[in-house]
Short mmCIF file of C-alpha atoms in Angstrom, two decimals:
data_model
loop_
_atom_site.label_atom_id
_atom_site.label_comp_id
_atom_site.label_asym_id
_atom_site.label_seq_id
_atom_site.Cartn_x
_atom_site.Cartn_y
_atom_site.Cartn_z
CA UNK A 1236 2.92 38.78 -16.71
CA UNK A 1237 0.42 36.67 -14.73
CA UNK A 1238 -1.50 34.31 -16.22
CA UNK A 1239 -4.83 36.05 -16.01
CA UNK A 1240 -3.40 39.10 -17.67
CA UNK A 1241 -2.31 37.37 -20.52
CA UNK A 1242 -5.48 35.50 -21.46
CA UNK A 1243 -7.35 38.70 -20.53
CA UNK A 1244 -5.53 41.13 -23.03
CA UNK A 1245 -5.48 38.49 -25.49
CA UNK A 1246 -9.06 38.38 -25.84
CA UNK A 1247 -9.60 42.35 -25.39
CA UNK A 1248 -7.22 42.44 -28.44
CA UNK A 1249 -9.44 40.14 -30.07
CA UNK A 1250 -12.57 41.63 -28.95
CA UNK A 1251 -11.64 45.58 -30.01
CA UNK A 1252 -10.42 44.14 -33.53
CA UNK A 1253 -13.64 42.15 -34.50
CA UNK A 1254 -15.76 45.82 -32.85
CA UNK A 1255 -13.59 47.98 -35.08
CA UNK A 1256 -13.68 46.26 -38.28
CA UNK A 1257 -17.64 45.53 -36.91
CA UNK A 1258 -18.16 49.41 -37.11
CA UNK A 1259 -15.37 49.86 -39.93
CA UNK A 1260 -14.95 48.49 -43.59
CA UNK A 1261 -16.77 45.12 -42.34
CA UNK A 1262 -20.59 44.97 -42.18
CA UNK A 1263 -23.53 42.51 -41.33
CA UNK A 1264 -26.15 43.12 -44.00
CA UNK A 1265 -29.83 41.02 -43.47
CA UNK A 1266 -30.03 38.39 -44.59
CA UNK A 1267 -26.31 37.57 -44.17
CA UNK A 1268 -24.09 37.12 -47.35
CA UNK A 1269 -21.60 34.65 -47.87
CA UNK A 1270 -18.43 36.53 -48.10
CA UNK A 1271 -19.49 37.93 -45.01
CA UNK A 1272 -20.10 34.74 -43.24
CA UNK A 1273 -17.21 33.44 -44.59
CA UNK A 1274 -15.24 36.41 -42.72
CA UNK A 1275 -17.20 35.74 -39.43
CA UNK A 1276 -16.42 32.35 -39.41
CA UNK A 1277 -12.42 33.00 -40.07
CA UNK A 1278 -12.62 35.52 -36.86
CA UNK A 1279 -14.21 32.99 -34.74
CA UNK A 1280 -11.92 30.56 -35.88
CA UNK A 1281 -8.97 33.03 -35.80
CA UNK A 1282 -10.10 33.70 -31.61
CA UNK A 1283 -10.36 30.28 -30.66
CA UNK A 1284 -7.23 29.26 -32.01
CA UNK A 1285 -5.38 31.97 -30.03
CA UNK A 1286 -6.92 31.25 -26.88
CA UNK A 1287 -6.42 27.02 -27.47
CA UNK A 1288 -2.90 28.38 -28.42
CA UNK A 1289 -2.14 30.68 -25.29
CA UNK A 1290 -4.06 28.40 -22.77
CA UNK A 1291 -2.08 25.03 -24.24
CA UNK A 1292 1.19 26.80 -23.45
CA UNK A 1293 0.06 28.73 -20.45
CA UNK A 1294 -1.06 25.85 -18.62
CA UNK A 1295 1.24 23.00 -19.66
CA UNK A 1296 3.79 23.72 -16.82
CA UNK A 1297 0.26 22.98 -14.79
CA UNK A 1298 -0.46 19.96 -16.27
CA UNK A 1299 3.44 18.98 -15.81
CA UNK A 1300 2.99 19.59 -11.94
CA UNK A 1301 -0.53 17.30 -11.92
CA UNK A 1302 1.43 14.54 -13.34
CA UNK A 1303 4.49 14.84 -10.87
CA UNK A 1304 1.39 15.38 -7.71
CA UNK A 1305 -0.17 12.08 -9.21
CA UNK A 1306 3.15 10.09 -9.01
CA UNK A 1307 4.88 11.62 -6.30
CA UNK A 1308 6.06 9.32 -3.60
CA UNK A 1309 8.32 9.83 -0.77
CA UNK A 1310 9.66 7.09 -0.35
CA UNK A 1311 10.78 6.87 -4.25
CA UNK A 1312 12.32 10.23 -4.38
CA UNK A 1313 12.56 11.29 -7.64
CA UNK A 1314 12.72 14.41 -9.90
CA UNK A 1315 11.47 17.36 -9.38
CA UNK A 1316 9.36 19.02 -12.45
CA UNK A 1317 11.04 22.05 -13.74
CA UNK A 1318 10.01 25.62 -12.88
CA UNK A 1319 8.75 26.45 -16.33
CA UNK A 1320 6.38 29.27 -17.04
CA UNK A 1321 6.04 32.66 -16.22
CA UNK A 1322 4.31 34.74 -12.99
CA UNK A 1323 2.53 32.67 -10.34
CA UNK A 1324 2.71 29.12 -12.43
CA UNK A 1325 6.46 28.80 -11.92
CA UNK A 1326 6.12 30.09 -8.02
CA UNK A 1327 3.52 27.58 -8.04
CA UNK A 1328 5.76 24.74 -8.67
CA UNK A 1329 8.71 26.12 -7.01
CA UNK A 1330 6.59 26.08 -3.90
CA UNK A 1331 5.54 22.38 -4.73
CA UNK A 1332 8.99 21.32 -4.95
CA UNK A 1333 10.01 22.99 -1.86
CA UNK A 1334 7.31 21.53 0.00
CA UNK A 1335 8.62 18.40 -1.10
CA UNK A 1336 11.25 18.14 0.10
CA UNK A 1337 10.70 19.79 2.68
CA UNK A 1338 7.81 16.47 3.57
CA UNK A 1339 10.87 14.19 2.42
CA UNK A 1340 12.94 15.48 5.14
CA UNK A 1341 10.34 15.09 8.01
CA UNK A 1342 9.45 11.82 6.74
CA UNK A 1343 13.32 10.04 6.78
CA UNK A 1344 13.50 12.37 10.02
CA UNK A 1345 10.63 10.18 11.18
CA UNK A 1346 10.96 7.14 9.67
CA UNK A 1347 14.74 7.46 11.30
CA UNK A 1348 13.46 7.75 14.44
CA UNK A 1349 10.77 5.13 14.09
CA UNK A 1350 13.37 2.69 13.14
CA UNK A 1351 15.70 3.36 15.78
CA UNK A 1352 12.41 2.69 18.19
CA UNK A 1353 12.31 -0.61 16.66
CA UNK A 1354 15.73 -1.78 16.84
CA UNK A 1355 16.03 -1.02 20.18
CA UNK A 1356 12.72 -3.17 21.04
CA UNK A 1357 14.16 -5.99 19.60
CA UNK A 1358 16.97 -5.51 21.06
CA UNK A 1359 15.02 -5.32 24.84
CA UNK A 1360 13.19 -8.10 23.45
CA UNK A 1361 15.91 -10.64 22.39
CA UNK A 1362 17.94 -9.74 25.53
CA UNK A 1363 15.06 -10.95 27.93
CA UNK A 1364 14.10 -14.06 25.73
CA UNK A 1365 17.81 -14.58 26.53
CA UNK A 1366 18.22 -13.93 29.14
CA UNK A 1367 14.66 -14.99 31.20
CA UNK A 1368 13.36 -17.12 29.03
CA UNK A 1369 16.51 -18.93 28.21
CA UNK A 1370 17.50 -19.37 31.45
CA UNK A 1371 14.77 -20.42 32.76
CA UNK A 1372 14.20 -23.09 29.90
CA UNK A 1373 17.60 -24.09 30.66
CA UNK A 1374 16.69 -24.71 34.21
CA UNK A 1375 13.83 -26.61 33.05
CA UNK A 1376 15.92 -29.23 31.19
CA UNK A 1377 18.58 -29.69 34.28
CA UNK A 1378 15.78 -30.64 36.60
CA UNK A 1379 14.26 -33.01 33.90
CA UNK A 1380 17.25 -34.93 33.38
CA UNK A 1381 17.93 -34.99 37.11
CA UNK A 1382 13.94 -36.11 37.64
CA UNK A 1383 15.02 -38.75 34.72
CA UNK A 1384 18.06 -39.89 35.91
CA UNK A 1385 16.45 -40.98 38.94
CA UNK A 1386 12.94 -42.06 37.28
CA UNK A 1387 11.82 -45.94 36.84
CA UNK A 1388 12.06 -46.99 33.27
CA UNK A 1389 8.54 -46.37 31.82
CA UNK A 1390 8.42 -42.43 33.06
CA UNK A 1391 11.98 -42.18 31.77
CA UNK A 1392 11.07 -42.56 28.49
CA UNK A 1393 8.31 -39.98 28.43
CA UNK A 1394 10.28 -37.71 30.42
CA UNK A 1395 13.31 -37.90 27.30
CA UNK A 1396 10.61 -37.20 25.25
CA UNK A 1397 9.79 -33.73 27.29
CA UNK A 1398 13.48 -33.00 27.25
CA UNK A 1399 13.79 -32.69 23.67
CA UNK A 1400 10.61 -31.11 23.66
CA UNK A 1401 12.09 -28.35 25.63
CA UNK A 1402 15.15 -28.66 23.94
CA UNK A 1403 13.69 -27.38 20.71
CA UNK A 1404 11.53 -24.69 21.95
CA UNK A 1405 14.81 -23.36 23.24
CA UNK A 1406 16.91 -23.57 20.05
CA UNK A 1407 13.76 -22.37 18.84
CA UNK A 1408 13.67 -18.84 21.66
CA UNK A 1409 17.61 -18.63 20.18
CA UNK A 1410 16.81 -18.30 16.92
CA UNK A 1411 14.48 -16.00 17.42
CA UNK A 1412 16.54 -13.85 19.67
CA UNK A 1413 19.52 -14.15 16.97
CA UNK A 1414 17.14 -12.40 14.70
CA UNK A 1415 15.73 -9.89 16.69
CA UNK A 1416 19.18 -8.72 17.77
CA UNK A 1417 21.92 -10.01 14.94
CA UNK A 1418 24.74 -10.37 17.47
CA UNK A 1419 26.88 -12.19 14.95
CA UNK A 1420 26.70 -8.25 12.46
CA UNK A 1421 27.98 -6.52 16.17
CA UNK A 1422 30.65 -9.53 17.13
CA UNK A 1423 31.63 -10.70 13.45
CA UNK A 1424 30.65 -7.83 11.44
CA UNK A 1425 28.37 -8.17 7.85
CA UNK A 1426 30.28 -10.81 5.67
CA UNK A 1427 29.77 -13.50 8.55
CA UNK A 1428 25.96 -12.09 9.68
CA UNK A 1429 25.16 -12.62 6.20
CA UNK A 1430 26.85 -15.83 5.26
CA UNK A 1431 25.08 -17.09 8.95
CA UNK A 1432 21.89 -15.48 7.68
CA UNK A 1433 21.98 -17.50 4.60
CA UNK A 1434 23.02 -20.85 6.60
CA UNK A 1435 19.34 -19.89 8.83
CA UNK A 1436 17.55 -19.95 5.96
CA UNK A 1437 18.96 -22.79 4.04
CA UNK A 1438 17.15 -26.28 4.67
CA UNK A 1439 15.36 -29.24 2.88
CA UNK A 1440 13.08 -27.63 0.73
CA UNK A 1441 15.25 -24.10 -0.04
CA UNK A 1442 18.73 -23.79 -0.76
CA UNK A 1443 20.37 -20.53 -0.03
CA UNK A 1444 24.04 -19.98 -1.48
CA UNK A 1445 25.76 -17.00 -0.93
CA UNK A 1446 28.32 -15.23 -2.60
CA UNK A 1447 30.25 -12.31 -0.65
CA UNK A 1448 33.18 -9.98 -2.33
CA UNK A 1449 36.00 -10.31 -0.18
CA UNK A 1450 36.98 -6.84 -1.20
CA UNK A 1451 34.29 -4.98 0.40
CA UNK A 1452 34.90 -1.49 1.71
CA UNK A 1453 34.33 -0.22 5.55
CA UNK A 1454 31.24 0.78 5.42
CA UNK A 1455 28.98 2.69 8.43
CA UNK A 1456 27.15 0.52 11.34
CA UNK A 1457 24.34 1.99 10.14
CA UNK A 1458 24.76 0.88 6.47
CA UNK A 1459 25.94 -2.70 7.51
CA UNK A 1460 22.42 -2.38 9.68
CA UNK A 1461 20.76 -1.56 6.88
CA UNK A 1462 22.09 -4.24 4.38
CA UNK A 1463 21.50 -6.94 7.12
CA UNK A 1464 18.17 -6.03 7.62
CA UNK A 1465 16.95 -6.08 4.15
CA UNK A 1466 18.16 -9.28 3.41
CA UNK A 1467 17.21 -10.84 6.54
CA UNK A 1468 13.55 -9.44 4.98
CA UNK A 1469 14.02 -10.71 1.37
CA UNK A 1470 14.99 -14.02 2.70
CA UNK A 1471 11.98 -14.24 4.88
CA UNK A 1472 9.36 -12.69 2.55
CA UNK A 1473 11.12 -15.67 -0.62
CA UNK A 1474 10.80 -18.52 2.70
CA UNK A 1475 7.01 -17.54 3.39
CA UNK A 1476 5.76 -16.43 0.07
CA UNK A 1477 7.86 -17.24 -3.05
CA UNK A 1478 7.79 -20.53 -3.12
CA UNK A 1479 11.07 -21.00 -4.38
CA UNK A 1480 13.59 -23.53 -4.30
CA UNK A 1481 16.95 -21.54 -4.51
CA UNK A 1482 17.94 -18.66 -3.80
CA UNK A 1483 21.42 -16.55 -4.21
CA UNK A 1484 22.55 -13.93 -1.86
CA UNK A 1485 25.37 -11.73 -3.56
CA UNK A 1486 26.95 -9.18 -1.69
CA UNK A 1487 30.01 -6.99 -4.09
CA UNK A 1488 31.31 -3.54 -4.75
CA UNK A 1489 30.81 -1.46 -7.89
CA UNK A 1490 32.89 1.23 -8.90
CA UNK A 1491 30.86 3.58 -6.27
CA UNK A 1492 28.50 1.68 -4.48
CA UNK A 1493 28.07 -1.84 -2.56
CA UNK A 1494 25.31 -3.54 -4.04
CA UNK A 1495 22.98 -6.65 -2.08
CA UNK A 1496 21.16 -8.60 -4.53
CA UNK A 1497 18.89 -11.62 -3.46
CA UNK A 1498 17.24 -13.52 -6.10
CA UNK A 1499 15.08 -16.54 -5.97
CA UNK A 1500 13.28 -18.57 -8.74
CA UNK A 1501 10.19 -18.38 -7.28
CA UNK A 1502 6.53 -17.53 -8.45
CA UNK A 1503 7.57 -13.86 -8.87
CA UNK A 1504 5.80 -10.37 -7.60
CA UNK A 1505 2.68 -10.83 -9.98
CA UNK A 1506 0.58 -7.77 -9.50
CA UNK A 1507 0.58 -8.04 -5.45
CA UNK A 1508 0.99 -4.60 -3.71
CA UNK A 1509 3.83 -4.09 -1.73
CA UNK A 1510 3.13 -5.32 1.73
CA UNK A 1511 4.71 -3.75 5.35
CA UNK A 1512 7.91 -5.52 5.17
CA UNK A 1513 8.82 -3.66 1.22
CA UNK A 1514 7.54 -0.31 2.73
CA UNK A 1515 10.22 -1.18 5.50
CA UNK A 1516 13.28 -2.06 3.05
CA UNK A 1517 12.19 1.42 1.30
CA UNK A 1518 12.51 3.21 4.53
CA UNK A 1519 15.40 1.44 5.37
CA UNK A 1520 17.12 2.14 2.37
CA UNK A 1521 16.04 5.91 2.72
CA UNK A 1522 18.12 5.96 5.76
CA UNK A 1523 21.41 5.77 4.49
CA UNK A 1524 20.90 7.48 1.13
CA UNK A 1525 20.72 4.14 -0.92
CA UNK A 1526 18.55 2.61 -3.76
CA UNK A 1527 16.26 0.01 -3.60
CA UNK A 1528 14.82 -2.18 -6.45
CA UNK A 1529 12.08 -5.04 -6.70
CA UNK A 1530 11.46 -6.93 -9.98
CA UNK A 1531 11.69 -10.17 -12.12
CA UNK A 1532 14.98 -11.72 -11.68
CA UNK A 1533 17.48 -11.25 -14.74
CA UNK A 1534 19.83 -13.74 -15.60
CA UNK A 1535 23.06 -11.18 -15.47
CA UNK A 1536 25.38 -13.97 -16.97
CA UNK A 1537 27.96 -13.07 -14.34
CA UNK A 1538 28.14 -16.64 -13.25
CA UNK A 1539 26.64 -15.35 -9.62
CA UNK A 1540 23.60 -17.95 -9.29
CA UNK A 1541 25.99 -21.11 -9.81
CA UNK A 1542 23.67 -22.56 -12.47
CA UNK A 1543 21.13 -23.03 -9.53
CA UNK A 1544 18.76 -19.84 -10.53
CA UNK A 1545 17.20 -19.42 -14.07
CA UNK A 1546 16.19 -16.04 -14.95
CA UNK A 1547 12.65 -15.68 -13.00
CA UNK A 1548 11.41 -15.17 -9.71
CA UNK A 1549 12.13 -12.03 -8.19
CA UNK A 1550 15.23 -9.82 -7.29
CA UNK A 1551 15.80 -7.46 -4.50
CA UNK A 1552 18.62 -4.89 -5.24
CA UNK A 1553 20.02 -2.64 -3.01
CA UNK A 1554 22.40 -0.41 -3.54
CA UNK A 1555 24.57 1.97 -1.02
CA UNK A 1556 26.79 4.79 -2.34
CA UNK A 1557 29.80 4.59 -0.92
CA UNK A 1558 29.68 8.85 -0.14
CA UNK A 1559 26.37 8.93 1.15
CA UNK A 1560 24.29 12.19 1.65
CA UNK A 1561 26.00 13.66 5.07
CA UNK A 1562 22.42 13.63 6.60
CA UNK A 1563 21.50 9.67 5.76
CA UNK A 1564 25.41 9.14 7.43
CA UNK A 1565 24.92 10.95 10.46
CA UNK A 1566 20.87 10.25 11.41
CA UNK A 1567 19.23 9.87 14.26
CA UNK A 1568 19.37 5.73 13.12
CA UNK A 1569 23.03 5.49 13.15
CA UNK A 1570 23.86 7.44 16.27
CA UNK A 1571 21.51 5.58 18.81
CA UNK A 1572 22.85 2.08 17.39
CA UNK A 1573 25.95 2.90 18.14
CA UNK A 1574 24.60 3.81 21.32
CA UNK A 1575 23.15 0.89 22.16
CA UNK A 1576 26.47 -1.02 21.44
#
């Protein structure tokens, strides 16, 4: 019975059993006697405690559905609330949970699509700072040493000093263009993208060690795109903002699942929002059906941090079933990278 039907006849049975006793063996006299207050006050009571009754259990599969609209977010999928009630309430929240997922769908339908977009920019873009600026850097230094070779003494000097000038703006285009477009994943495939990645990172004031299962299982271009990319982010995002002065890099196999943790022993997340590049990992992660997880590092006691990271800072943890949902394996992501191979 719907909703309104039920509160309705519950107070018309109310209602006609305070009128009959009213007109029946119950009476008002003036002024008012006690007993019969008394017995006005216990129907009153009696009413409003079966409406607070009816309406608390009526509308708690409501107030279930206001919490899960407050906290929904699609790009944590979670549970859905359960279809309790009776009548329109439970078609109510059927509906929201259909519409759902149906919004989950477009959005890693979307987000796929958007991502493939971007991977294929960088790719444009790292092939052309290859390929035009490179070259044309390149060219640059050949003249200069031939202009130097030839050169009195004084100029010479100052024309060296050019050379390496131009030198490292080049190394500097390369390692750009190695990041936009991580040849090394395509050529070499993840374990040596990531044990490069961590060798980029590594320098005077932050050590990156790595530590890579040698067991791993094949896993999708898509996936290995996906794991590349989000520590190529955590590494940045502990480089620019964590101030840390280690970090680990661990890349194993559960029982059904590779898992990517980076931890650092930085400052930690604080109460900072999640910026661009998070939102990015999330959708990222969304791709291939995997979990991603942000928070205070934990010392596991594995031995994986060498010694070299105490148990603060911050960990990224991703995690990739290995029988991903058939939609995250076959998206729109995964088939135009392997196109653009």
């Amino acid at each position: 019975m719907p909703l309104f039907w039920r509160i309705f006849l519950l107070n018309a049975v109310v209602f006609v059993t305070a009128t009959a006793l009213l007109l029946g063996p119950v009476t008002v006299s003036t002024p008012v006697l006690v007993t019969e207050a008394v017995i006005l006050a216990v129907g009153l009571a009696a009413m409003l405690i079966a409406n607070a009754l009816l309406l608390r259990i009526g509308l708690a599969p409501l107030q279930r559905l206001a919490r899960a609209m407050t906290t929904a977010d699609l790009l944590r999928p979670g549970t859905r609330p359960a279809a309790g009630g009776h009548g329109e309430v439970a078609e109510l929240i059927t509906t929201f949970n259909t519409m759902l997922d149906r919004l989950e769908a477009e959005r890693a339908t979307s987000t796929a699509r958007v991502l493939t977009a971007q991977e294929s920019e960088r790719h444009r873009i790292a092939q052309e700072l290859h390929d035009e600026v490179g070259q044309t850097l390149t060219a640059v230094l050949l003249d200069l040493k031939h202009v130097a070779d030839r050169a009195p003494e004084p100029v010479r000097e100052q024309l060296h000093q050019v050379q390496e000038t131009t030198r490292a703006g080049l190394d500097e285009i390369r390692r750009i263009a190695r990041r936009l477009r991580p040849g090394v994943l395509e050529e070499l495939g993840l374990t040596s993208a990531l044990k490069s990645l961590a060798g980029e990172f590594s320098g005077p004031s932050l050590s990156v060690r790595h530590r890579i299962a040698p067991d791993l299982p094949p896993l999708s271009e898509n996936a290995e795109l996906v794991l590349y990319r989000v520590a190529q982010e955590s590494l940045t995002n502990t480089a620019r903002h964590a101030g840390a002065g280690h970090v680990t890099l661990t890349l194993e196999r559960t029982p059904d699942a590779v898992e990517l943790r980076v931890r650092d022993d930085g400052r930690g997340l604080g109460g900072s929002p999640e910026g661009a590049g998070i939102q990015g990992m999330r959708e990222r992660a969304l791709l291939i059906g995997a979990d991603l997880a942000l928070g205070p590092a934990r010392d596991s006691g594995d031995g994986d941090t060498g010694g070299s990271v105490p148990a603060r800072g911050t960990e990224v943890r991703l995690t990739v079933p290995l029988d991903p949902p058939a939609a995250a394996t076959h998206s729109p992501a995964a088939a135009t990278h392997h196109r653009s191979q």
